[in-house]
Amino acid sequence: MTLISNKIHYIGTNDRKKHLFENNWPLPYGVSYNSYLIADEHPALVDTLEYGSDPDYLTNIATILEGRPLEYLIINHLEPDHSSMIGEILRTYPDVTVVGNCTTFKLLANYYAVPQEQKLEVMDGSTLSLGHHVLTFAWVPWVHWPETMVTYDTTDKVLFSCDAFGGFGTLDGGIFDDEIDFDKFYLTEMRRYYSNIVGKWSDKVQGAFQKLGGLEIKIICPSHGPIWRENPGKVLSLYNRWSTHQAEKGVVIIYASMYGNTEKMADKIARALAQEGVKNIRVFDVSKTHVSYLINEIWEYNGLILGTCAYNGQMHPMMHHLVHEISVANPKNKVVGVFGSSSWNGAGVKTLKKELEAIKITPTEKSVELFGVTTDDKLQGVKEFAADFASRL
Ligand code: FEO
């Protein structure tokens, strides 16, 4: 429990047990679930936690409230990492008023039974006075579910932003941006969170920026990751950059290789790109590195080169999986190239090009494909491919 501002308490927790967020995205450094309690004249809880993540959660609320009942439960977002303690809150505080928008209540009915008289349906821009603090609500649908809204405290200028401005990684002692070395660790994990979870909805993030643009924001309290009180402009700037698909000059090369020939091509292409002056080059084996990290790297750089061997008359299944995930995450403004190897029919590169075009990604006209082993006498095409690609970055 930590006081953030006048009567606003952080009552979040860290999850170091879970291996996969949404049972999909690796959590080697864990994740925090942030919940906030405004212990005002009319106490309000802003979002809850994932069920079972903190056995002390209800005790913490009771301690801060000193015997007073919780009057409001504000639901910014219903994904269970923030909402699965709602049942416990309803059982502990049976008279609590649940605050949400029309979509919140439509979805909530699929999870919890809340008596009609305990629902407070707010509109976009509605206000709610807690006594000292006056809250207002802004709908930000699809950041990252359709019901999502943010809550803004007009009194202390605090934005409870839910998934927006969040990141992976537990809060290891430091909770606030001025207590951590953000660039050393959290920056990469935040971009991975953005690209994996929120990136698909980048246009909606831009819509949220438009909507929140006029607010004076002194503190940002997201539902994951650090709280921004010293420099909230930094996380706003990062999210603006990522949601407008701005990227560093550089190339991510990702290959699928069964017996090493496509891998060798990847290294040859990387070397040729370096000789063309490209400084940021990252090479990955799609069969080894989880797609979560690959999408993160793809978001960071403006060049992407995919390579595959042929496999059962198509491309390698792991490359097929990556292309699917790229189509979901939908990174934009990339220069994309393809390469590959095969033993007889070139099915890998052919299929890769076809699948990219099907998701509206047009690779550079020049591609490179080798048959059999990657020997020096076959490498002229690699050099020409790399020179052409580098010139387009
Ligand atoms: Fe952190 Fe969309 O939930």
Short mmCIF file of C-alpha atoms and ligand atoms in Angstrom, two decimals:
data_model
loop_
_atom_site.label_atom_id
_atom_site.label_comp_id
_atom_site.label_asym_id
_atom_site.label_seq_id
_atom_site.Cartn_x
_atom_site.Cartn_y
_atom_site.Cartn_z
CA MET A 1 0.00 0.00 0.00
CA THR A 2 1.45 3.34 -1.03
CA LEU A 3 -0.07 6.82 -1.01
CA ILE A 4 0.05 8.36 -4.49
CA SER A 5 -1.75 11.60 -3.93
CA ASN A 6 -4.24 13.03 -1.47
CA LYS A 7 -6.36 10.00 -0.40
CA ILE A 8 -5.33 7.97 -3.49
CA HIS A 9 -3.62 4.70 -2.59
CA TYR A 10 -1.80 2.17 -4.76
CA ILE A 11 -2.95 -1.31 -3.71
CA GLY A 12 -1.56 -3.35 -6.59
CA THR A 13 0.51 -6.51 -6.55
CA ASN A 14 3.17 -8.40 -8.50
CA ASP A 15 2.66 -11.72 -10.27
CA ARG A 16 5.87 -13.71 -10.60
CA LYS A 17 4.16 -17.09 -10.79
CA LYS A 18 2.36 -16.83 -14.11
CA HIS A 19 4.37 -18.07 -17.07
CA LEU A 20 2.21 -16.71 -19.85
CA PHE A 21 0.07 -13.58 -19.87
CA GLU A 22 -3.29 -14.46 -21.42
CA ASN A 23 -1.74 -17.93 -21.56
CA ASN A 24 0.10 -16.71 -24.62
CA TRP A 25 2.79 -14.09 -23.89
CA PRO A 26 5.87 -15.08 -21.84
CA LEU A 27 6.39 -13.32 -18.52
CA PRO A 28 10.05 -13.93 -17.62
CA TYR A 29 10.01 -10.77 -15.52
CA GLY A 30 6.41 -11.10 -14.30
CA VAL A 31 3.73 -8.45 -14.42
CA SER A 32 2.08 -6.11 -11.95
CA TYR A 33 -1.65 -5.70 -11.53
CA ASN A 34 -2.33 -2.18 -10.32
CA SER A 35 -5.44 -1.31 -8.35
CA TYR A 36 -6.19 2.04 -6.74
CA LEU A 37 -8.30 3.01 -3.75
CA ILE A 38 -9.52 6.59 -3.34
CA ALA A 39 -10.27 6.80 0.38
CA ASP A 40 -12.40 9.91 0.08
CA GLU A 41 -15.64 10.78 1.87
CA HIS A 42 -17.26 8.32 -0.55
CA PRO A 43 -14.55 5.69 -1.05
CA ALA A 44 -14.00 4.33 -4.55
CA LEU A 45 -11.93 1.43 -5.85
CA VAL A 46 -10.53 1.82 -9.36
CA ASP A 47 -10.25 -1.65 -10.91
CA THR A 48 -9.33 -4.80 -8.97
CA LEU A 49 -6.69 -7.51 -9.40
CA GLU A 50 -6.40 -10.93 -10.94
CA TYR A 51 -8.07 -13.41 -8.60
CA GLY A 52 -5.64 -15.02 -6.20
CA SER A 53 -2.73 -12.72 -7.04
CA ASP A 54 -2.71 -11.08 -3.60
CA PRO A 55 -4.20 -12.80 -0.54
CA ASP A 56 -3.95 -9.50 1.37
CA TYR A 57 -5.95 -7.45 -1.11
CA LEU A 58 -9.23 -7.30 0.82
CA THR A 59 -7.37 -6.73 4.09
CA ASN A 60 -5.49 -3.83 2.52
CA ILE A 61 -8.75 -2.20 1.44
CA ALA A 62 -10.28 -2.69 4.87
CA THR A 63 -7.18 -1.28 6.58
CA ILE A 64 -7.23 1.90 4.50
CA LEU A 65 -10.99 2.36 4.93
CA GLU A 66 -10.75 1.87 8.72
CA GLY A 67 -14.12 0.20 9.02
CA ARG A 68 -15.96 2.34 6.47
CA PRO A 69 -17.70 0.53 3.62
CA LEU A 70 -16.51 0.78 0.03
CA GLU A 71 -19.10 2.87 -1.80
CA TYR A 72 -17.99 2.67 -5.44
CA LEU A 73 -16.27 0.09 -7.59
CA ILE A 74 -15.16 1.68 -10.86
CA ILE A 75 -14.62 -0.79 -13.68
CA ASN A 76 -12.40 0.70 -16.36
CA HIS A 77 -11.84 -2.64 -18.05
CA LEU A 78 -13.28 -6.12 -17.67
CA GLU A 79 -10.40 -8.34 -18.71
CA PRO A 80 -9.98 -10.72 -15.74
CA ASP A 81 -6.46 -9.53 -14.91
CA HIS A 82 -8.26 -6.47 -13.52
CA SER A 83 -11.74 -7.73 -12.84
CA SER A 84 -11.62 -11.24 -11.43
CA MET A 85 -11.71 -9.96 -7.83
CA ILE A 86 -15.06 -8.27 -8.50
CA GLY A 87 -16.92 -11.25 -7.05
CA GLU A 88 -14.97 -10.95 -3.77
CA ILE A 89 -15.60 -7.21 -3.64
CA LEU A 90 -19.34 -7.76 -4.15
CA ARG A 91 -19.39 -10.37 -1.38
CA THR A 92 -17.36 -8.19 1.01
CA TYR A 93 -19.19 -4.95 0.24
CA PRO A 94 -22.68 -6.10 -0.81
CA ASP A 95 -24.03 -2.54 -1.09
CA VAL A 96 -21.22 -1.22 -3.28
CA THR A 97 -22.28 0.75 -6.36
CA VAL A 98 -20.64 -0.55 -9.52
CA VAL A 99 -19.61 2.16 -11.98
CA GLY A 100 -19.26 1.39 -15.69
CA ASN A 101 -20.57 2.33 -19.10
CA CYS A 102 -23.32 0.66 -21.12
CA THR A 103 -20.87 -1.82 -22.69
CA THR A 104 -19.32 -2.58 -19.30
CA PHE A 105 -22.67 -3.68 -17.94
CA LYS A 106 -23.51 -5.67 -21.06
CA LEU A 107 -20.27 -7.66 -20.65
CA LEU A 108 -20.39 -7.73 -16.84
CA ALA A 109 -23.67 -9.66 -16.93
CA ASN A 110 -21.74 -12.55 -18.49
CA TYR A 111 -19.56 -12.79 -15.38
CA TYR A 112 -21.27 -11.32 -12.30
CA ALA A 113 -24.83 -10.67 -11.10
CA VAL A 114 -25.11 -7.06 -9.96
CA PRO A 115 -28.54 -5.82 -8.79
CA GLN A 116 -29.90 -3.14 -11.10
CA GLU A 117 -30.09 -0.58 -8.27
CA GLN A 118 -26.35 -0.99 -7.64
CA LYS A 119 -25.33 -0.13 -11.19
CA LEU A 120 -24.26 3.41 -11.97
CA GLU A 121 -24.03 3.71 -15.74
CA VAL A 122 -21.83 6.62 -16.74
CA MET A 123 -21.71 8.37 -20.09
CA ASP A 124 -18.63 9.63 -21.87
CA GLY A 125 -17.78 12.76 -19.86
CA SER A 126 -19.98 11.99 -16.85
CA THR A 127 -18.71 13.17 -13.48
CA LEU A 128 -18.85 11.57 -10.03
CA SER A 129 -18.04 13.44 -6.82
CA LEU A 130 -16.43 11.42 -4.07
CA GLY A 131 -16.31 14.42 -1.73
CA HIS A 132 -12.87 15.97 -2.24
CA HIS A 133 -12.13 14.24 -5.52
CA VAL A 134 -14.32 14.71 -8.56
CA LEU A 135 -13.96 12.04 -11.21
CA THR A 136 -14.83 12.12 -14.87
CA PHE A 137 -14.92 9.22 -17.30
CA ALA A 138 -13.77 8.97 -20.90
CA TRP A 139 -14.60 6.05 -23.14
CA VAL A 140 -11.60 4.64 -24.96
CA PRO A 141 -13.09 1.57 -26.65
CA TRP A 142 -10.67 -1.13 -27.80
CA VAL A 143 -7.82 -0.02 -25.59
CA HIS A 144 -7.99 -2.87 -25.23
CA TRP A 145 -11.54 -4.30 -25.09
CA PRO A 146 -14.73 -2.64 -26.37
CA GLU A 147 -15.93 -1.52 -22.93
CA THR A 148 -12.68 0.12 -21.84
CA MET A 149 -12.79 3.58 -20.34
CA VAL A 150 -10.38 5.70 -18.34
CA THR A 151 -11.10 7.61 -15.15
CA TYR A 152 -9.70 11.10 -14.58
CA ASP A 153 -9.50 12.76 -11.19
CA THR A 154 -10.14 16.44 -11.91
CA THR A 155 -9.02 17.39 -8.38
CA ASP A 156 -5.45 16.05 -8.36
CA LYS A 157 -5.17 15.66 -12.18
CA VAL A 158 -4.63 11.92 -12.00
CA LEU A 159 -5.41 9.68 -14.97
CA PHE A 160 -6.33 6.07 -14.21
CA SER A 161 -5.54 4.79 -17.67
CA CYS A 162 -6.03 1.04 -17.33
CA ASP A 163 -4.12 -0.97 -19.98
CA ALA A 164 -3.01 2.20 -21.76
CA PHE A 165 0.50 3.27 -20.72
CA GLY A 166 1.08 -0.10 -19.06
CA GLY A 167 3.89 -2.59 -19.46
CA PHE A 168 5.14 -6.04 -18.53
CA GLY A 169 7.55 -6.47 -15.62
CA THR A 170 6.92 -6.50 -11.89
CA LEU A 171 7.44 -3.42 -9.75
CA ASP A 172 10.50 -4.50 -7.79
CA GLY A 173 10.50 -1.97 -5.01
CA GLY A 174 10.18 1.09 -7.22
CA ILE A 175 6.57 1.91 -8.02
CA PHE A 176 6.97 5.41 -9.45
CA ASP A 177 8.88 6.45 -12.57
CA ASP A 178 11.29 8.50 -10.43
CA GLU A 179 12.15 5.44 -8.35
CA ILE A 180 13.30 3.22 -11.23
CA ASP A 181 15.78 3.19 -14.10
CA PHE A 182 13.06 2.96 -16.71
CA ASP A 183 15.29 2.82 -19.78
CA LYS A 184 17.45 0.06 -18.32
CA PHE A 185 14.67 -2.50 -17.99
CA TYR A 186 11.07 -1.32 -18.32
CA LEU A 187 11.35 0.33 -21.73
CA THR A 188 11.78 -2.97 -23.61
CA GLU A 189 9.13 -4.75 -21.55
CA MET A 190 6.73 -1.87 -22.09
CA ARG A 191 7.22 -1.95 -25.83
CA ARG A 192 6.74 -5.73 -25.80
CA TYR A 193 3.49 -5.24 -23.88
CA TYR A 194 2.41 -2.51 -26.29
CA SER A 195 3.22 -4.45 -29.43
CA ASN A 196 1.75 -7.72 -28.13
CA ILE A 197 -1.39 -6.49 -26.39
CA VAL A 198 -2.31 -3.00 -27.52
CA GLY A 199 -0.52 -2.51 -30.85
CA LYS A 200 -3.32 -4.03 -32.92
CA TRP A 201 -5.51 -1.19 -31.63
CA SER A 202 -3.04 1.60 -32.41
CA ASP A 203 -5.62 3.68 -34.25
CA LYS A 204 -7.84 3.48 -31.15
CA VAL A 205 -4.89 4.59 -29.03
CA GLN A 206 -4.57 7.60 -31.30
CA GLY A 207 -8.30 8.21 -30.82
CA ALA A 208 -7.74 8.15 -27.06
CA PHE A 209 -4.92 10.68 -27.45
CA GLN A 210 -7.30 13.00 -29.29
CA LYS A 211 -9.90 12.61 -26.58
CA LEU A 212 -7.52 13.12 -23.65
CA GLY A 213 -5.40 15.76 -25.35
CA GLY A 214 -6.95 18.69 -23.50
CA LEU A 215 -6.50 17.28 -20.00
CA GLU A 216 -3.87 18.48 -17.58
CA ILE A 217 -2.28 15.23 -16.43
CA LYS A 218 0.03 15.30 -13.43
CA ILE A 219 0.05 11.58 -12.64
CA ILE A 220 -0.70 8.55 -14.81
CA CYS A 221 -1.81 5.44 -12.94
CA PRO A 222 -1.91 2.52 -15.39
CA SER A 223 -3.10 -0.99 -14.55
CA HIS A 224 0.30 -2.55 -15.27
CA GLY A 225 3.80 -1.21 -14.69
CA PRO A 226 5.13 1.98 -13.12
CA ILE A 227 3.10 5.00 -12.05
CA TRP A 228 4.17 8.18 -13.80
CA ARG A 229 4.40 11.20 -11.50
CA GLU A 230 7.75 12.81 -12.40
CA ASN A 231 7.55 12.65 -16.17
CA PRO A 232 4.18 11.45 -17.48
CA GLY A 233 5.10 13.09 -20.79
CA LYS A 234 7.64 10.34 -21.37
CA VAL A 235 5.13 7.50 -21.47
CA LEU A 236 2.71 9.64 -23.48
CA SER A 237 5.47 10.25 -26.00
CA LEU A 238 6.40 6.55 -26.20
CA TYR A 239 2.82 5.45 -26.71
CA ASN A 240 2.34 8.17 -29.32
CA ARG A 241 5.44 6.99 -31.17
CA TRP A 242 4.44 3.32 -31.09
CA SER A 243 0.82 3.94 -32.01
CA THR A 244 1.85 6.01 -35.03
CA HIS A 245 4.24 3.24 -36.14
CA GLN A 246 7.39 5.35 -35.95
CA ALA A 247 10.45 3.13 -35.91
CA GLU A 248 14.23 3.19 -35.73
CA LYS A 249 16.25 2.61 -38.86
CA GLY A 250 17.24 -1.03 -38.70
CA VAL A 251 16.45 -4.54 -39.88
CA VAL A 252 14.99 -7.54 -38.12
CA ILE A 253 15.82 -10.76 -39.94
CA ILE A 254 13.75 -13.77 -38.93
CA TYR A 255 14.29 -17.16 -40.50
CA ALA A 256 12.86 -20.67 -40.39
CA SER A 257 15.49 -23.26 -41.16
CA MET A 258 15.37 -27.05 -40.89
CA TYR A 259 18.96 -28.00 -41.64
CA GLY A 260 20.84 -24.70 -41.50
CA ASN A 261 20.88 -23.50 -45.10
CA THR A 262 18.29 -20.75 -44.64
CA GLU A 263 20.03 -19.80 -41.40
CA LYS A 264 23.29 -19.36 -43.28
CA MET A 265 21.52 -17.13 -45.77
CA ALA A 266 20.20 -15.01 -42.90
CA ASP A 267 23.73 -14.48 -41.60
CA LYS A 268 25.02 -13.67 -45.08
CA ILE A 269 22.22 -11.13 -45.60
CA ALA A 270 22.93 -9.61 -42.18
CA ARG A 271 26.62 -9.28 -43.04
CA ALA A 272 25.84 -7.73 -46.41
CA LEU A 273 23.45 -5.23 -44.77
CA ALA A 274 26.14 -4.26 -42.28
CA GLN A 275 28.53 -3.68 -45.18
CA GLU A 276 25.84 -1.43 -46.68
CA GLY A 277 25.97 0.67 -43.50
CA VAL A 278 22.96 -0.63 -41.58
CA LYS A 279 23.86 -0.41 -37.88
CA ASN A 280 20.86 -2.01 -36.20
CA ILE A 281 20.48 -5.61 -37.35
CA ARG A 282 18.82 -8.33 -35.29
CA VAL A 283 18.69 -11.95 -36.46
CA PHE A 284 16.29 -14.53 -34.95
CA ASP A 285 15.37 -18.17 -35.44
CA VAL A 286 11.57 -18.25 -35.51
CA SER A 287 11.59 -21.79 -34.13
CA LYS A 288 13.47 -20.72 -31.03
CA THR A 289 12.46 -17.18 -30.10
CA HIS A 290 8.86 -16.75 -28.97
CA VAL A 291 6.74 -14.65 -31.29
CA SER A 292 6.15 -12.19 -28.43
CA TYR A 293 9.78 -11.02 -28.66
CA LEU A 294 9.76 -11.08 -32.45
CA ILE A 295 6.75 -8.77 -32.64
CA ASN A 296 8.47 -6.47 -30.15
CA GLU A 297 11.59 -6.25 -32.34
CA ILE A 298 9.51 -5.80 -35.48
CA TRP A 299 7.81 -2.80 -33.83
CA GLU A 300 11.15 -1.18 -33.08
CA TYR A 301 12.75 -1.20 -36.55
CA ASN A 302 11.60 -0.10 -39.99
CA GLY A 303 13.00 -3.09 -41.89
CA LEU A 304 11.83 -6.68 -41.75
CA ILE A 305 13.26 -9.59 -43.68
CA LEU A 306 11.62 -13.00 -43.44
CA GLY A 307 13.22 -16.20 -44.67
CA THR A 308 11.95 -19.72 -44.89
CA CYS A 309 12.88 -23.11 -46.14
CA ALA A 310 10.33 -25.14 -48.06
CA TYR A 311 8.29 -27.54 -45.99
CA ASN A 312 5.67 -29.98 -47.29
CA GLY A 313 5.20 -27.90 -50.41
CA GLN A 314 4.70 -24.71 -48.37
CA MET A 315 6.74 -22.56 -46.02
CA HIS A 316 7.90 -23.73 -42.60
CA PRO A 317 4.97 -23.95 -40.11
CA MET A 318 6.70 -21.69 -37.58
CA MET A 319 7.04 -18.98 -40.23
CA HIS A 320 3.39 -19.49 -41.08
CA HIS A 321 2.62 -18.86 -37.40
CA LEU A 322 4.72 -15.70 -37.37
CA VAL A 323 2.99 -14.33 -40.47
CA HIS A 324 -0.34 -14.96 -38.78
CA GLU A 325 0.80 -13.08 -35.67
CA ILE A 326 2.07 -10.21 -37.82
CA SER A 327 -1.35 -10.03 -39.45
CA VAL A 328 -2.94 -9.77 -35.98
CA ALA A 329 -0.51 -7.22 -34.52
CA ASN A 330 -0.58 -5.26 -37.79
CA PRO A 331 2.66 -3.27 -37.60
CA LYS A 332 2.81 -0.66 -40.35
CA ASN A 333 5.30 1.35 -42.40
CA LYS A 334 7.81 -1.49 -42.78
CA VAL A 335 10.12 -2.27 -45.65
CA VAL A 336 9.69 -6.03 -46.01
CA GLY A 337 11.89 -8.48 -47.86
CA VAL A 338 11.84 -12.25 -48.28
CA PHE A 339 14.42 -14.96 -48.85
CA GLY A 340 14.72 -18.68 -48.46
CA SER A 341 16.11 -21.94 -49.63
CA SER A 342 14.77 -25.21 -50.85
CA SER A 343 16.00 -28.44 -52.35
CA TRP A 344 13.93 -28.62 -55.52
CA ASN A 345 10.75 -26.55 -55.97
CA GLY A 346 11.02 -23.19 -54.15
CA ALA A 347 7.68 -23.64 -52.41
CA GLY A 348 8.78 -21.82 -49.25
CA VAL A 349 9.50 -18.38 -50.68
CA LYS A 350 6.58 -18.66 -53.09
CA THR A 351 4.16 -19.38 -50.22
CA LEU A 352 5.68 -16.73 -47.99
CA LYS A 353 5.20 -14.04 -50.65
CA LYS A 354 1.64 -15.19 -51.23
CA GLU A 355 0.75 -15.14 -47.53
CA LEU A 356 2.29 -11.69 -47.04
CA GLU A 357 0.36 -10.33 -49.98
CA ALA A 358 -2.80 -11.87 -48.53
CA ILE A 359 -2.32 -9.71 -45.42
CA LYS A 360 -1.61 -6.63 -47.56
CA ILE A 361 2.16 -6.61 -47.09
CA THR A 362 4.01 -6.17 -50.35
CA PRO A 363 7.60 -7.43 -50.17
CA THR A 364 10.32 -5.73 -52.17
CA GLU A 365 10.41 -6.96 -55.73
CA LYS A 366 13.91 -8.27 -55.28
CA SER A 367 14.02 -11.44 -53.20
CA VAL A 368 16.62 -14.13 -52.98
CA GLU A 369 16.33 -17.89 -53.02
CA LEU A 370 19.00 -20.55 -53.14
CA PHE A 371 18.80 -24.25 -53.83
CA GLY A 372 20.65 -26.58 -51.51
CA VAL A 373 23.70 -25.52 -49.55
CA THR A 374 24.69 -21.87 -49.19
CA THR A 375 28.06 -21.71 -50.84
CA ASP A 376 30.01 -18.56 -51.71
CA ASP A 377 29.53 -19.03 -55.45
CA LYS A 378 25.75 -18.62 -54.96
CA LEU A 379 25.92 -15.40 -52.96
CA GLN A 380 25.83 -12.68 -55.59
CA GLY A 381 22.04 -12.60 -55.30
CA VAL A 382 22.32 -12.10 -51.53
CA LYS A 383 24.57 -9.06 -51.98
CA GLU A 384 22.25 -7.50 -54.57
CA PHE A 385 19.24 -8.18 -52.38
CA ALA A 386 20.91 -6.57 -49.33
CA ALA A 387 22.05 -3.52 -51.29
CA ASP A 388 18.56 -2.98 -52.69
CA PHE A 389 16.96 -3.47 -49.27
CA ALA A 390 19.34 -1.10 -47.48
CA SER A 391 18.64 1.60 -50.03
CA ARG A 392 14.93 1.50 -49.15
CA LEU A 393 15.27 2.01 -45.37
FE1 FEO B 1 -4.54 -5.77 -18.50
FE2 FEO B 1 -6.71 -5.93 -21.25
O1 FEO B 1 -6.04 -6.29 -19.52
#
